[in-house]
mmCIF file of C-alpha atoms and ligand atoms in Angstrom:
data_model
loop_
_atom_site.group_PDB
_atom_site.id
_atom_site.type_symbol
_atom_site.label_atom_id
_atom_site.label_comp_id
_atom_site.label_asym_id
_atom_site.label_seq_id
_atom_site.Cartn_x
_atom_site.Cartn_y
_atom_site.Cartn_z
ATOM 1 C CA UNK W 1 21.284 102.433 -3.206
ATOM 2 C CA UNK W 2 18.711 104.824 -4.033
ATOM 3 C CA UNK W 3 15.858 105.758 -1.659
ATOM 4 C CA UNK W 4 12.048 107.135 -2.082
ATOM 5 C CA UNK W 5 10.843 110.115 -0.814
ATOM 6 C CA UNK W 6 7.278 111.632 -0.963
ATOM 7 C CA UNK W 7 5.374 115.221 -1.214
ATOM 8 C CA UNK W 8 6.894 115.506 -3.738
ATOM 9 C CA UNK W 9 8.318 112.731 -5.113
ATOM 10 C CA UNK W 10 11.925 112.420 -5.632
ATOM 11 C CA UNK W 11 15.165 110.036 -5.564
ATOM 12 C CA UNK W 12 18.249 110.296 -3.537
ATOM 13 C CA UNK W 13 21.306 107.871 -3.621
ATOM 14 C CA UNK W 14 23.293 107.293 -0.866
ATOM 15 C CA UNK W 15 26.531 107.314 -2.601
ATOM 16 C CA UNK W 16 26.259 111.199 -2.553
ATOM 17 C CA UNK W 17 27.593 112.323 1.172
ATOM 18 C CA UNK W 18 27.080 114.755 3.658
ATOM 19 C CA UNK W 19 27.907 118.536 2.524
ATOM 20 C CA UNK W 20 25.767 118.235 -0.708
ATOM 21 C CA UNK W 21 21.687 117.945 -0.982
ATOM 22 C CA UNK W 22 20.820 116.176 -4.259
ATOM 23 C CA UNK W 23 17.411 115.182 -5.720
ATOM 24 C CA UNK W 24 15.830 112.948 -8.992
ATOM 25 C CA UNK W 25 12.681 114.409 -9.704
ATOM 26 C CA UNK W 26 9.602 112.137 -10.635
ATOM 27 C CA UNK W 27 6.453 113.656 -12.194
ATOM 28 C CA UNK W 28 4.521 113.507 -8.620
ATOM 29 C CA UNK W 29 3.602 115.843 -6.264
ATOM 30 C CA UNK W 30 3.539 119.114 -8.604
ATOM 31 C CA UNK W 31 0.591 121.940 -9.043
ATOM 32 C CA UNK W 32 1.569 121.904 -12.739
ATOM 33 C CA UNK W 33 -2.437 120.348 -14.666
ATOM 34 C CA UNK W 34 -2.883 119.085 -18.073
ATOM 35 C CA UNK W 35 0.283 117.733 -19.855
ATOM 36 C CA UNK W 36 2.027 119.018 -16.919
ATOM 37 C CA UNK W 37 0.670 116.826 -14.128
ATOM 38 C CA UNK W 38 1.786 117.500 -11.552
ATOM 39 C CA UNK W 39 5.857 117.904 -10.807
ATOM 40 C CA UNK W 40 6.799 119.405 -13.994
ATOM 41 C CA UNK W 41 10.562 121.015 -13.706
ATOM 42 C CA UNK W 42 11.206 121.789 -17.235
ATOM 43 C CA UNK W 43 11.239 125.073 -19.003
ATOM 44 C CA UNK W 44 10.835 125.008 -22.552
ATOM 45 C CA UNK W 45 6.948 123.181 -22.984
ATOM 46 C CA UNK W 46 4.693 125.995 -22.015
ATOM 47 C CA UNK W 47 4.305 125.289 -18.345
ATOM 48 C CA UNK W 48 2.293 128.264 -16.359
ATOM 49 C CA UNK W 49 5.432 130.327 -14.771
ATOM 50 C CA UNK W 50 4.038 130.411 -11.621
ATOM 51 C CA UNK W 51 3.289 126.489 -11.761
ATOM 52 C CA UNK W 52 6.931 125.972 -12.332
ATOM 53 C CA UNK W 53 8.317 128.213 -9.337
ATOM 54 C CA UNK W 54 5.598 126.856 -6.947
ATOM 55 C CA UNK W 55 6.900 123.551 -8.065
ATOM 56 C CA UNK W 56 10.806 124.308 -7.564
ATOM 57 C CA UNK W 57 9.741 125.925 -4.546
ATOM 58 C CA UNK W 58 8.364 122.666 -2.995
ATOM 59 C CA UNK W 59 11.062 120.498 -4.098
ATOM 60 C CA UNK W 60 13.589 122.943 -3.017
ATOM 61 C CA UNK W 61 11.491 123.280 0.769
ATOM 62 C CA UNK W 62 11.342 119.206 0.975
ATOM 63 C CA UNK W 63 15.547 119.081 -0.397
ATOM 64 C CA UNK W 64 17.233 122.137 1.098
ATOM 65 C CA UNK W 65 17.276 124.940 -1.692
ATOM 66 C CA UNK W 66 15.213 127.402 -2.788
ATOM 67 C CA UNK W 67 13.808 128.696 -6.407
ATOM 68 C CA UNK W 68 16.301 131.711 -5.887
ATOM 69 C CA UNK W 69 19.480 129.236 -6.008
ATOM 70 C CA UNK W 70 18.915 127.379 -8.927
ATOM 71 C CA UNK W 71 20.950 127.394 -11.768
ATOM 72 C CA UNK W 72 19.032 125.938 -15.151
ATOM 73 C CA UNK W 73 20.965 123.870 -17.884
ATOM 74 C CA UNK W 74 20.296 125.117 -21.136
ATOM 75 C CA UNK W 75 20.565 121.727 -22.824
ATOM 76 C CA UNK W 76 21.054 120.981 -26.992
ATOM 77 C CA UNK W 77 22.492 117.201 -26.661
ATOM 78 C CA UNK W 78 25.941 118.550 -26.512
ATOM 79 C CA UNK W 79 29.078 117.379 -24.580
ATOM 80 C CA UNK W 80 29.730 120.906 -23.394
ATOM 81 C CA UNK W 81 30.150 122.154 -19.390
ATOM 82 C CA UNK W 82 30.035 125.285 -17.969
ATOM 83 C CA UNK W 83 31.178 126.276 -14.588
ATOM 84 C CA UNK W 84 28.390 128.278 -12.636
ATOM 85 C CA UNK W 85 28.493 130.558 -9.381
ATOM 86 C CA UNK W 86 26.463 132.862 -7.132
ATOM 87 C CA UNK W 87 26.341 135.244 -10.268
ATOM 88 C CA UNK W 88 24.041 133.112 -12.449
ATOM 89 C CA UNK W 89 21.710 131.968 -9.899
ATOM 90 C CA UNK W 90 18.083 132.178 -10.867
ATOM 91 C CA UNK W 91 19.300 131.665 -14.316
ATOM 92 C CA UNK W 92 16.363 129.710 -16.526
ATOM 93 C CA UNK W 93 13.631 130.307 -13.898
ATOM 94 C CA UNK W 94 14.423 134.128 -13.427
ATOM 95 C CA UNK W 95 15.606 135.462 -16.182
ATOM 96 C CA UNK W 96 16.738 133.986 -19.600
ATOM 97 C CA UNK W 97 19.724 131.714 -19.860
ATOM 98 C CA UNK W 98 21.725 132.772 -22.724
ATOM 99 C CA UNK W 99 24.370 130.152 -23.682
ATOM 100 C CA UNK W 100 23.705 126.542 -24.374
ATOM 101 C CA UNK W 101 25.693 123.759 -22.603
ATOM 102 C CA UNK W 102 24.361 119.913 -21.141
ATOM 103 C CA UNK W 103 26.390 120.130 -17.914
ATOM 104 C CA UNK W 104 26.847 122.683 -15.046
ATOM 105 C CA UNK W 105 29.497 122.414 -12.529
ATOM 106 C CA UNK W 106 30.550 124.379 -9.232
ATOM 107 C CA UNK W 107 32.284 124.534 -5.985
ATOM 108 C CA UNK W 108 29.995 127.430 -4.743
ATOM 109 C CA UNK W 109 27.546 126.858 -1.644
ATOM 110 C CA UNK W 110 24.488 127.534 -2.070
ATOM 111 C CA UNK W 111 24.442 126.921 -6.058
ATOM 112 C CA UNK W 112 21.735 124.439 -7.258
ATOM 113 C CA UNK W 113 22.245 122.987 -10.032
ATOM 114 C CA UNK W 114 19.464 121.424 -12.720
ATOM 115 C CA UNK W 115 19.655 118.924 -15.495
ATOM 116 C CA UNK W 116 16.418 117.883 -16.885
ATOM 117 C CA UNK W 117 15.170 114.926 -18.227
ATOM 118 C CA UNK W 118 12.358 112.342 -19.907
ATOM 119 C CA UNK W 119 14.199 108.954 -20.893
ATOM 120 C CA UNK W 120 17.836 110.624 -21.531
ATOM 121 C CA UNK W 121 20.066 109.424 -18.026
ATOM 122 C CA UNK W 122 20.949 112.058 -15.204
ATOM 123 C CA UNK W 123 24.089 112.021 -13.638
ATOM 124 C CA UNK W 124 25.010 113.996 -9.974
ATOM 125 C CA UNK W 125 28.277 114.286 -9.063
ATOM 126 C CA UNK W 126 29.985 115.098 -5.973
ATOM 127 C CA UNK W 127 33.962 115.242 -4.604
ATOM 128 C CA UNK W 128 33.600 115.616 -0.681
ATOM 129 C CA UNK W 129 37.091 116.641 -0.342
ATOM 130 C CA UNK W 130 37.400 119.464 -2.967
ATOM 131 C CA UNK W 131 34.115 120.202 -2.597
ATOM 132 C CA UNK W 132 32.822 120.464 -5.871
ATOM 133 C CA UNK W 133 29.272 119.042 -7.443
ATOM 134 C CA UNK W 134 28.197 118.419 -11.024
ATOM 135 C CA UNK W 135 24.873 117.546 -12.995
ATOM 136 C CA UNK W 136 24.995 116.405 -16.485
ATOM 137 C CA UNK W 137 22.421 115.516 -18.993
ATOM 138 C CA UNK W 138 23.789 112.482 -20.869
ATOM 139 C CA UNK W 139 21.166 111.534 -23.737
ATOM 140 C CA UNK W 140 22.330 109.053 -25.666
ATOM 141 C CA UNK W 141 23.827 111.647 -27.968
ATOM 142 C CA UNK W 142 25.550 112.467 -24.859
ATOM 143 C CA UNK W 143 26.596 109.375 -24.074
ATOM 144 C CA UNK W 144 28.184 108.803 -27.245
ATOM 145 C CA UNK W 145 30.107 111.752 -26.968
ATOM 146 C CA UNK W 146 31.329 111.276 -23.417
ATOM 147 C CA UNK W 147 30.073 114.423 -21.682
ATOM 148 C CA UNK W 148 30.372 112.969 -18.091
ATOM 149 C CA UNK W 149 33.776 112.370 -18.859
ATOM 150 C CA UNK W 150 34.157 116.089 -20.266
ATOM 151 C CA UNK W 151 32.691 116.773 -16.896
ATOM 152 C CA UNK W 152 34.882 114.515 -14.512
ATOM 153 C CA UNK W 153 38.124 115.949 -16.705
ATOM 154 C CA UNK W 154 36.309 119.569 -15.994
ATOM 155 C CA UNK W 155 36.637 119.107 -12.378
ATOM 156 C CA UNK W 156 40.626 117.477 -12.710
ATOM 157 C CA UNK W 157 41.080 120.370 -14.495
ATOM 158 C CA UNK W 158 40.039 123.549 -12.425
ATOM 159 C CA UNK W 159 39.793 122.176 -9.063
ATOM 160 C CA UNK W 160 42.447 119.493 -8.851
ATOM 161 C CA UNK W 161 39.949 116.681 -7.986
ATOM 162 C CA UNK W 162 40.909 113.206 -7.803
ATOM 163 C CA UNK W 163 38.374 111.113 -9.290
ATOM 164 C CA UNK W 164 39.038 108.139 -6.956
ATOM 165 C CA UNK W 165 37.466 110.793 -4.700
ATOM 166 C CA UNK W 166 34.298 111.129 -7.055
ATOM 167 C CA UNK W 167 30.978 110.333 -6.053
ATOM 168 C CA UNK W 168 28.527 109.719 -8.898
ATOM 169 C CA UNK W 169 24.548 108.836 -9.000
ATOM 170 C CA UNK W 170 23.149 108.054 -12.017
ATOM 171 C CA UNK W 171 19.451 108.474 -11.777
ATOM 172 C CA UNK W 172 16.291 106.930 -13.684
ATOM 173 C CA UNK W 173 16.317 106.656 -17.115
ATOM 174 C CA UNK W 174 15.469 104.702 -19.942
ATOM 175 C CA UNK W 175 16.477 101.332 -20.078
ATOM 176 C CA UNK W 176 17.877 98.233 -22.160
ATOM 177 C CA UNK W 177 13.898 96.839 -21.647
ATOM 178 C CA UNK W 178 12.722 99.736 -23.781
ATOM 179 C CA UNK W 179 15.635 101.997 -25.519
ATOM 180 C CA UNK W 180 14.970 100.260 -28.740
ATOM 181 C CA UNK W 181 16.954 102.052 -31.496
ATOM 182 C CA UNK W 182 18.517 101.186 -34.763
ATOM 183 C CA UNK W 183 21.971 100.261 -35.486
ATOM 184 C CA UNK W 184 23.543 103.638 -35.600
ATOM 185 C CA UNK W 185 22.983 104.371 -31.798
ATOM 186 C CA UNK W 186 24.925 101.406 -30.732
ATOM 187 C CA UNK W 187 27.563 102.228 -33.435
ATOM 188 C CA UNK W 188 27.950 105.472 -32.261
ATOM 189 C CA UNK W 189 29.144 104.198 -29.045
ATOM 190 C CA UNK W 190 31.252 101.700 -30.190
ATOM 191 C CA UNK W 191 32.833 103.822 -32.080
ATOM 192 C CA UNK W 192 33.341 106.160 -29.102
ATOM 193 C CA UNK W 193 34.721 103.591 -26.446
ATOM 194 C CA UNK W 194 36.037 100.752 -28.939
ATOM 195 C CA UNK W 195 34.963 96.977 -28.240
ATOM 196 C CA UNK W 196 34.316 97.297 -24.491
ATOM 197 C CA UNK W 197 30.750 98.863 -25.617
ATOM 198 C CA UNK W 198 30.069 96.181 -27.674
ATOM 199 C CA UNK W 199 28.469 94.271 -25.282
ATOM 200 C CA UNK W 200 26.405 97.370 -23.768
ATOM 201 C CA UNK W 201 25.320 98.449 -27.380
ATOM 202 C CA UNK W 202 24.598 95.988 -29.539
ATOM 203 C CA UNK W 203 21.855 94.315 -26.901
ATOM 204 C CA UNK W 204 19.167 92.592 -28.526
ATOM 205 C CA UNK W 205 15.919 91.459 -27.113
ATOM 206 C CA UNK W 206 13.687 87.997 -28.205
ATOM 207 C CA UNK W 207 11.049 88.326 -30.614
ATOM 208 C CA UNK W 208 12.278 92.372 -31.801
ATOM 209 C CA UNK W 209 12.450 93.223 -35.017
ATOM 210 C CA UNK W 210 15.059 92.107 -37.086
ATOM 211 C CA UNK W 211 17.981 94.998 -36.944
ATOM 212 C CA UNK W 212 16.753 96.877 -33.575
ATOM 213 C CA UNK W 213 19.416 97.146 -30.715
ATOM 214 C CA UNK W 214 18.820 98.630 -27.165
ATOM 215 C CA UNK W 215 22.009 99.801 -25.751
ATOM 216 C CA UNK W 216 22.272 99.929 -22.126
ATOM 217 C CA UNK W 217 22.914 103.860 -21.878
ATOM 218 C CA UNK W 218 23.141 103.791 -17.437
ATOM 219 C CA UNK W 219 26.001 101.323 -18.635
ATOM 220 C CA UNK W 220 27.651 103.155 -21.307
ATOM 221 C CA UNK W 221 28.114 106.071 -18.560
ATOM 222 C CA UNK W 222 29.517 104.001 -15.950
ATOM 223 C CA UNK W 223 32.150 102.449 -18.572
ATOM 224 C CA UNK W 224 32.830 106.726 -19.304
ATOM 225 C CA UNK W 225 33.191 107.072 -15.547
ATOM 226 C CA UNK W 226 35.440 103.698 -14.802
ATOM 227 C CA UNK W 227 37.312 105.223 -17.929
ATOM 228 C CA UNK W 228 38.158 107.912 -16.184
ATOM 229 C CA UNK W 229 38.713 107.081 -13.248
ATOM 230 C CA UNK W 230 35.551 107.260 -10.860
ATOM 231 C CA UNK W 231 34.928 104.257 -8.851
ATOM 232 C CA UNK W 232 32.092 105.218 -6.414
ATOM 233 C CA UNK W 233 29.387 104.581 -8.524
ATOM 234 C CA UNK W 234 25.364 104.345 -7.724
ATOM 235 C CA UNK W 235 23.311 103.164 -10.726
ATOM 236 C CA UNK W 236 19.025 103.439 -10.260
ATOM 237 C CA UNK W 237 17.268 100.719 -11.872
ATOM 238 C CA UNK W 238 13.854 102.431 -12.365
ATOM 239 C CA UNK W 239 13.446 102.853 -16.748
ATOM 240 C CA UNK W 240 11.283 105.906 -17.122
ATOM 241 C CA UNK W 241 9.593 104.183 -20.139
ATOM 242 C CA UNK W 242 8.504 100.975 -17.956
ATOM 243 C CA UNK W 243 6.913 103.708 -15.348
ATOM 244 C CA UNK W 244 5.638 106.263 -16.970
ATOM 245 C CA UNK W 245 2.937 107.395 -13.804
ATOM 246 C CA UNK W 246 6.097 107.950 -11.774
ATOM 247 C CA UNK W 247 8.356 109.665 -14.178
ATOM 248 C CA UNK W 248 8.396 111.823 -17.644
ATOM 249 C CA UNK W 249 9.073 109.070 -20.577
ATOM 250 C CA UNK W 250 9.772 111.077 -23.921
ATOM 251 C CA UNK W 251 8.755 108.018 -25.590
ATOM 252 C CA UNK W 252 5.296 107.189 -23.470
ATOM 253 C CA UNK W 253 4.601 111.214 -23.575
ATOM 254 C CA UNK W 254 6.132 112.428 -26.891
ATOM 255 C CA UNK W 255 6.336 116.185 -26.912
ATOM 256 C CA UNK W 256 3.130 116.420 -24.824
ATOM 257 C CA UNK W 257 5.118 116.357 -21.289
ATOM 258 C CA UNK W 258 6.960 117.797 -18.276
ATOM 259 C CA UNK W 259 10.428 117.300 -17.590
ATOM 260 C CA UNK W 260 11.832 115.710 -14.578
ATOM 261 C CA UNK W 261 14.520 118.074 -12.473
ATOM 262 C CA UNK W 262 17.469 116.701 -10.720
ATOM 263 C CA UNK W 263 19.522 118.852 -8.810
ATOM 264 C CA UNK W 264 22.287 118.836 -6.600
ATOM 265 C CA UNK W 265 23.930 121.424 -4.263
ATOM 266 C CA UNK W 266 26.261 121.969 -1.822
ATOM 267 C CA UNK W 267 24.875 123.277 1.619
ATOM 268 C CA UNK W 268 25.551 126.709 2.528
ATOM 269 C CA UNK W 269 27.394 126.992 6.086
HETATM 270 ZN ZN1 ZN Z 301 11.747 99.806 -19.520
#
């Protein structure tokens, strides 16, 4: 279940436990003006600097982390992850990140870790017993090419993590109301995950035009997870698009936006 919080608005879901602090950014409760208003988190639009770090600083102050400990993604709609540490904090908001990737992963304290987004889905993720946390960026390019399963295998891979053990949040996002695409989206992730996406991908709505789809993209991602193995599983409902005073909607805002932040770290002893 995911729960509200205020000044400045953000998410939490309480499938994420204990050790780490985790937040889904909305567009409220920033100092950013103009296109920006208010709780813009994202880098790339021409944000005032000092808008930006006053605005990590009071997200970080209401969720436990400061500007200092966040580590930016550097995102290009790839399924590629990159394990961080203490070395690249401040990475994106104080100096230049350098590589490009769509996840980050750790099992550093004291590492905060952003995805952004406007429409394309979050996801946190968290093992509480080899203490290890994750954010990916899983547009529907993304999704198609199974980057939270690239990240889930990541975490197998170097840390020994059991993904029965996994806790995952998958935050607000654009939904089946409103992702209206053509047919190659949904064939995209049929042809990634075989006939079981069927059903998520080739959605159709009454009275659309003739040939539109609107895959279910939250969906898709918890069919990548289940495919792999993670079973504790916390899905918001909000669609970005249906809300766009609350959140950052690429396809409400076009270009002329913020970017929602969602982080997650683990606490620092
Ligand atoms: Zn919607």
């Amino acid at each position: 279940m995911f729960h509200s919080h205020y000044n400045p608005e953000y998410l939490t879901s309480d499938i994420i436990t204990g050790e780490a602090v985790h937040a889904f950014g909305t567009r409220r409760g920033g100092v950013s003006t103009g296109i920006f208003e208010s709780l813009n988190l994202g880098l790339s639009r021409g944000d005032d600097p000092e808008h930006l770090y006053e605005n990590y600083r009071r997200l970080g102050a209401a969720v436990g982390f400061t500007p200092e400990q966040t580590v930016l993604v550097h995102h290009a709609h790839s399924a590629r992850v990159d394990r961080m540490g203490k070395q690249d904090r401040g990475m994106g908001l104080l100096f230049p990140q350098k590589e490009y990737q769509d996840g980050l992963y750790t099992n550093e304290p004291g590492v905060a870790l952003v995805v952004f987004t406007a429409d394309c889905t979050p996801i946190l993720l968290h093992d509480p017993v080899k203490h290890v946390v994750a954010a990916v960026h899983s547009g529907w390019l993304g999704t198609a090419k199974g980057i939270v399963a690239n990240c889930v295998n990541a975490l197998i891979r170097d840390f020994g993590c059991n993904p029965a053990d996994v806790e995952a949040a998958i935050g607000p996002s654009i939904g089946s109301c409103c992702f209206e695409t053509d047919r190659d989206v949904p064939e995209a992730m049929v042809k990634a995950l075989g006939p079981e996406a069927e059903p998520l991908s080739f959605i159709t709505h009454e009275g659309a035009p003739e040939g539109k789809f609107f895959p279910d993209v939250k969906a898709i991602n918890v069919l990548w997870l289940h495919r792999c193995g993670v079973k504790k599983i916390d899905v918001c409902e909000e669609c970005t698009k249906c809300r766009p005073d609350r959140f950052w909607s690429h396809r409400v805002n076009g270009v002329k936006r913020g970017n929602m932040g969602n982080v997650i770290m683990l606490k620092e002893e």
